[in-house]
Amino acid sequence: MQVPAYSQAPRAPEPTQGDRFVAPESIAECATFRDAVCLAWELRAVRGMTQRTLAELLDVPASHLSNMLNRDPVDRHGKPRQDLPAKLIADFERVVGNRAVSQYLARMAMLTLMEEVIQQRAAMK
């Protein structure tokens, strides 16, 4: 029996639309990008999914993914841990089944935009 060849890693099932967005209150509690990534992982649609499975689906080494999902931004030696790369955000969100990371980034962009508008208005006075 011949094993089929895969050109890419197997895909996780697509979550339903209702599962995709995280409550704004939860996003507001995220102080850092790392917090948002960890929140997305904690709220994953497939509760039994392991970090190893996620790593396989994203085609990244499991040890790297473990560092990305660790809430502590530095290891025990004081070395900064790797963050989830921007190029993996879309696939990460598709696999975990929610948009927490994108929601966090949008919230940060909106806050920056609001700060800029406030500063411009203050300068006009």
PDB file of C-alpha atoms in Angstrom:
ATOM      1  CA  MET A   1       0.000   0.000   0.000  1.00  0.00           C
ATOM      2  CA  GLN A   2       1.389   3.365  -1.018  1.00  0.00           C
ATOM      3  CA  VAL A   3       1.275   6.317   1.388  1.00  0.00           C
ATOM      4  CA  PRO A   4      -0.010   9.513  -0.257  1.00  0.00           C
ATOM      5  CA  ALA A   5       2.500  12.360  -0.478  1.00  0.00           C
ATOM      6  CA  TYR A   6       1.427  15.665   0.993  1.00  0.00           C
ATOM      7  CA  SER A   7       2.672  18.933  -0.428  1.00  0.00           C
ATOM      8  CA  GLN A   8       1.846  20.663   2.837  1.00  0.00           C
ATOM      9  CA  ALA A   9       0.986  19.827   6.413  1.00  0.00           C
ATOM     10  CA  PRO A  10      -2.562  18.588   7.069  1.00  0.00           C
ATOM     11  CA  ARG A  11      -5.013  21.368   7.818  1.00  0.00           C
ATOM     12  CA  ALA A  12      -7.009  21.698  11.000  1.00  0.00           C
ATOM     13  CA  PRO A  13     -10.773  21.894  10.540  1.00  0.00           C
ATOM     14  CA  GLU A  14     -12.131  25.371   9.879  1.00  0.00           C
ATOM     15  CA  PRO A  15     -13.925  26.758  12.936  1.00  0.00           C
ATOM     16  CA  THR A  16     -17.425  28.140  12.659  1.00  0.00           C
ATOM     17  CA  GLN A  17     -17.888  31.892  12.302  1.00  0.00           C
ATOM     18  CA  GLY A  18     -19.127  32.194  15.891  1.00  0.00           C
ATOM     19  CA  ASP A  19     -15.809  30.880  17.218  1.00  0.00           C
ATOM     20  CA  ARG A  20     -13.536  33.290  15.395  1.00  0.00           C
ATOM     21  CA  PHE A  21     -13.645  36.491  17.470  1.00  0.00           C
ATOM     22  CA  VAL A  22     -12.627  36.844  21.109  1.00  0.00           C
ATOM     23  CA  ALA A  23     -14.485  39.105  23.556  1.00  0.00           C
ATOM     24  CA  PRO A  24     -13.093  42.670  23.444  1.00  0.00           C
ATOM     25  CA  GLU A  25     -12.694  42.581  27.231  1.00  0.00           C
ATOM     26  CA  SER A  26     -10.282  39.655  26.912  1.00  0.00           C
ATOM     27  CA  ILE A  27      -8.288  41.452  24.220  1.00  0.00           C
ATOM     28  CA  ALA A  28      -8.137  44.594  26.388  1.00  0.00           C
ATOM     29  CA  GLU A  29      -6.509  42.533  29.160  1.00  0.00           C
ATOM     30  CA  CYS A  30      -3.601  41.649  26.858  1.00  0.00           C
ATOM     31  CA  ALA A  31      -0.688  43.917  27.754  1.00  0.00           C
ATOM     32  CA  THR A  32       1.647  42.490  25.103  1.00  0.00           C
ATOM     33  CA  PHE A  33       1.667  40.690  21.771  1.00  0.00           C
ATOM     34  CA  ARG A  34       2.815  37.573  23.655  1.00  0.00           C
ATOM     35  CA  ASP A  35      -0.270  37.812  25.897  1.00  0.00           C
ATOM     36  CA  ALA A  36      -2.499  37.850  22.800  1.00  0.00           C
ATOM     37  CA  VAL A  37      -0.743  34.814  21.313  1.00  0.00           C
ATOM     38  CA  CYS A  38      -1.106  32.922  24.602  1.00  0.00           C
ATOM     39  CA  LEU A  39      -4.772  33.938  24.849  1.00  0.00           C
ATOM     40  CA  ALA A  40      -5.416  32.651  21.326  1.00  0.00           C
ATOM     41  CA  TRP A  41      -3.776  29.343  22.255  1.00  0.00           C
ATOM     42  CA  GLU A  42      -5.749  29.058  25.518  1.00  0.00           C
ATOM     43  CA  LEU A  43      -9.007  29.645  23.596  1.00  0.00           C
ATOM     44  CA  ARG A  44      -8.173  27.193  20.780  1.00  0.00           C
ATOM     45  CA  ALA A  45     -11.175  25.542  19.156  1.00  0.00           C
ATOM     46  CA  VAL A  46      -9.728  22.032  19.373  1.00  0.00           C
ATOM     47  CA  ARG A  47      -9.086  21.693  23.114  1.00  0.00           C
ATOM     48  CA  GLY A  48      -7.150  18.449  22.736  1.00  0.00           C
ATOM     49  CA  MET A  49      -4.662  19.932  20.280  1.00  0.00           C
ATOM     50  CA  THR A  50      -1.117  19.819  21.622  1.00  0.00           C
ATOM     51  CA  GLN A  51       1.661  22.299  21.000  1.00  0.00           C
ATOM     52  CA  ARG A  52       3.423  19.576  19.023  1.00  0.00           C
ATOM     53  CA  THR A  53       0.420  19.205  16.699  1.00  0.00           C
ATOM     54  CA  LEU A  54       0.221  22.971  16.251  1.00  0.00           C
ATOM     55  CA  ALA A  55       3.946  23.061  15.458  1.00  0.00           C
ATOM     56  CA  GLU A  56       3.494  20.348  12.820  1.00  0.00           C
ATOM     57  CA  LEU A  57       0.549  22.181  11.252  1.00  0.00           C
ATOM     58  CA  LEU A  58       2.535  25.434  11.140  1.00  0.00           C
ATOM     59  CA  ASP A  59       5.711  23.662   9.994  1.00  0.00           C
ATOM     60  CA  VAL A  60       7.852  25.112  12.791  1.00  0.00           C
ATOM     61  CA  PRO A  61      10.062  23.252  15.274  1.00  0.00           C
ATOM     62  CA  ALA A  62       8.126  22.292  18.414  1.00  0.00           C
ATOM     63  CA  SER A  63      10.812  23.827  20.638  1.00  0.00           C
ATOM     64  CA  HIS A  64      10.427  27.184  18.874  1.00  0.00           C
ATOM     65  CA  LEU A  65       6.652  27.085  19.203  1.00  0.00           C
ATOM     66  CA  SER A  66       6.972  26.218  22.881  1.00  0.00           C
ATOM     67  CA  ASN A  67       9.014  29.401  23.346  1.00  0.00           C
ATOM     68  CA  MET A  68       6.444  31.438  21.409  1.00  0.00           C
ATOM     69  CA  LEU A  69       3.623  30.161  23.645  1.00  0.00           C
ATOM     70  CA  ASN A  70       5.457  30.722  26.924  1.00  0.00           C
ATOM     71  CA  ARG A  71       3.999  33.676  28.865  1.00  0.00           C
ATOM     72  CA  ASP A  72       7.415  34.610  30.241  1.00  0.00           C
ATOM     73  CA  PRO A  73       9.182  36.757  27.604  1.00  0.00           C
ATOM     74  CA  VAL A  74      12.653  35.676  28.806  1.00  0.00           C
ATOM     75  CA  ASP A  75      14.072  32.259  29.624  1.00  0.00           C
ATOM     76  CA  ARG A  76      15.766  31.328  32.899  1.00  0.00           C
ATOM     77  CA  HIS A  77      19.077  32.624  31.541  1.00  0.00           C
ATOM     78  CA  GLY A  78      17.624  36.048  30.759  1.00  0.00           C
ATOM     79  CA  LYS A  79      17.578  35.437  27.005  1.00  0.00           C
ATOM     80  CA  PRO A  80      14.503  36.860  25.186  1.00  0.00           C
ATOM     81  CA  ARG A  81      12.106  34.233  23.850  1.00  0.00           C
ATOM     82  CA  GLN A  82      11.085  34.199  20.203  1.00  0.00           C
ATOM     83  CA  ASP A  83       7.752  35.835  19.316  1.00  0.00           C
ATOM     84  CA  LEU A  84       5.279  34.416  16.818  1.00  0.00           C
ATOM     85  CA  PRO A  85       6.539  35.687  13.435  1.00  0.00           C
ATOM     86  CA  ALA A  86       4.182  37.942  11.480  1.00  0.00           C
ATOM     87  CA  LYS A  87       4.187  35.519   8.543  1.00  0.00           C
ATOM     88  CA  LEU A  88       2.649  32.815  10.782  1.00  0.00           C
ATOM     89  CA  ILE A  89      -0.192  34.867  12.290  1.00  0.00           C
ATOM     90  CA  ALA A  90      -2.838  33.987   9.674  1.00  0.00           C
ATOM     91  CA  ASP A  91      -2.077  30.250   9.754  1.00  0.00           C
ATOM     92  CA  PHE A  92      -1.795  30.264  13.566  1.00  0.00           C
ATOM     93  CA  GLU A  93      -5.231  31.893  13.851  1.00  0.00           C
ATOM     94  CA  ARG A  94      -6.746  29.518  11.306  1.00  0.00           C
ATOM     95  CA  VAL A  95      -5.473  26.504  13.226  1.00  0.00           C
ATOM     96  CA  VAL A  96      -6.376  27.704  16.744  1.00  0.00           C
ATOM     97  CA  GLY A  97      -9.765  28.911  15.513  1.00  0.00           C
ATOM     98  CA  ASN A  98      -9.843  32.504  16.745  1.00  0.00           C
ATOM     99  CA  ARG A  99      -8.591  35.972  15.824  1.00  0.00           C
ATOM    100  CA  ALA A 100      -7.152  37.088  19.169  1.00  0.00           C
ATOM    101  CA  VAL A 101      -3.778  38.088  17.707  1.00  0.00           C
ATOM    102  CA  SER A 102      -5.282  40.144  14.871  1.00  0.00           C
ATOM    103  CA  GLN A 103      -7.768  41.703  17.273  1.00  0.00           C
ATOM    104  CA  TYR A 104      -4.908  42.707  19.588  1.00  0.00           C
ATOM    105  CA  LEU A 105      -2.922  44.210  16.706  1.00  0.00           C
ATOM    106  CA  ALA A 106      -5.998  46.083  15.443  1.00  0.00           C
ATOM    107  CA  ARG A 107      -6.659  47.399  18.947  1.00  0.00           C
ATOM    108  CA  MET A 108      -3.072  48.606  19.276  1.00  0.00           C
ATOM    109  CA  ALA A 109      -3.250  50.279  15.855  1.00  0.00           C
ATOM    110  CA  MET A 110      -6.539  51.949  16.785  1.00  0.00           C
ATOM    111  CA  LEU A 111      -5.100  53.223  20.056  1.00  0.00           C
ATOM    112  CA  THR A 112      -2.093  54.621  18.195  1.00  0.00           C
ATOM    113  CA  LEU A 113      -4.368  56.290  15.653  1.00  0.00           C
ATOM    114  CA  MET A 114      -6.532  57.756  18.424  1.00  0.00           C
ATOM    115  CA  GLU A 115      -3.433  59.088  20.202  1.00  0.00           C
ATOM    116  CA  GLU A 116      -2.292  60.723  16.960  1.00  0.00           C
ATOM    117  CA  VAL A 117      -5.688  62.378  16.424  1.00  0.00           C
ATOM    118  CA  ILE A 118      -5.721  63.657  20.019  1.00  0.00           C
ATOM    119  CA  GLN A 119      -2.218  65.062  19.580  1.00  0.00           C
ATOM    120  CA  GLN A 120      -3.173  66.772  16.295  1.00  0.00           C
ATOM    121  CA  ARG A 121      -6.250  68.333  17.876  1.00  0.00           C
ATOM    122  CA  ALA A 122      -4.211  69.572  20.833  1.00  0.00           C
ATOM    123  CA  ALA A 123      -1.699  71.152  18.444  1.00  0.00           C
ATOM    124  CA  MET A 124      -4.517  73.007  16.649  1.00  0.00           C
ATOM    125  CA  LYS A 125      -5.610  74.798  19.837  1.00  0.00           C
TER     126      LYS A 125
END
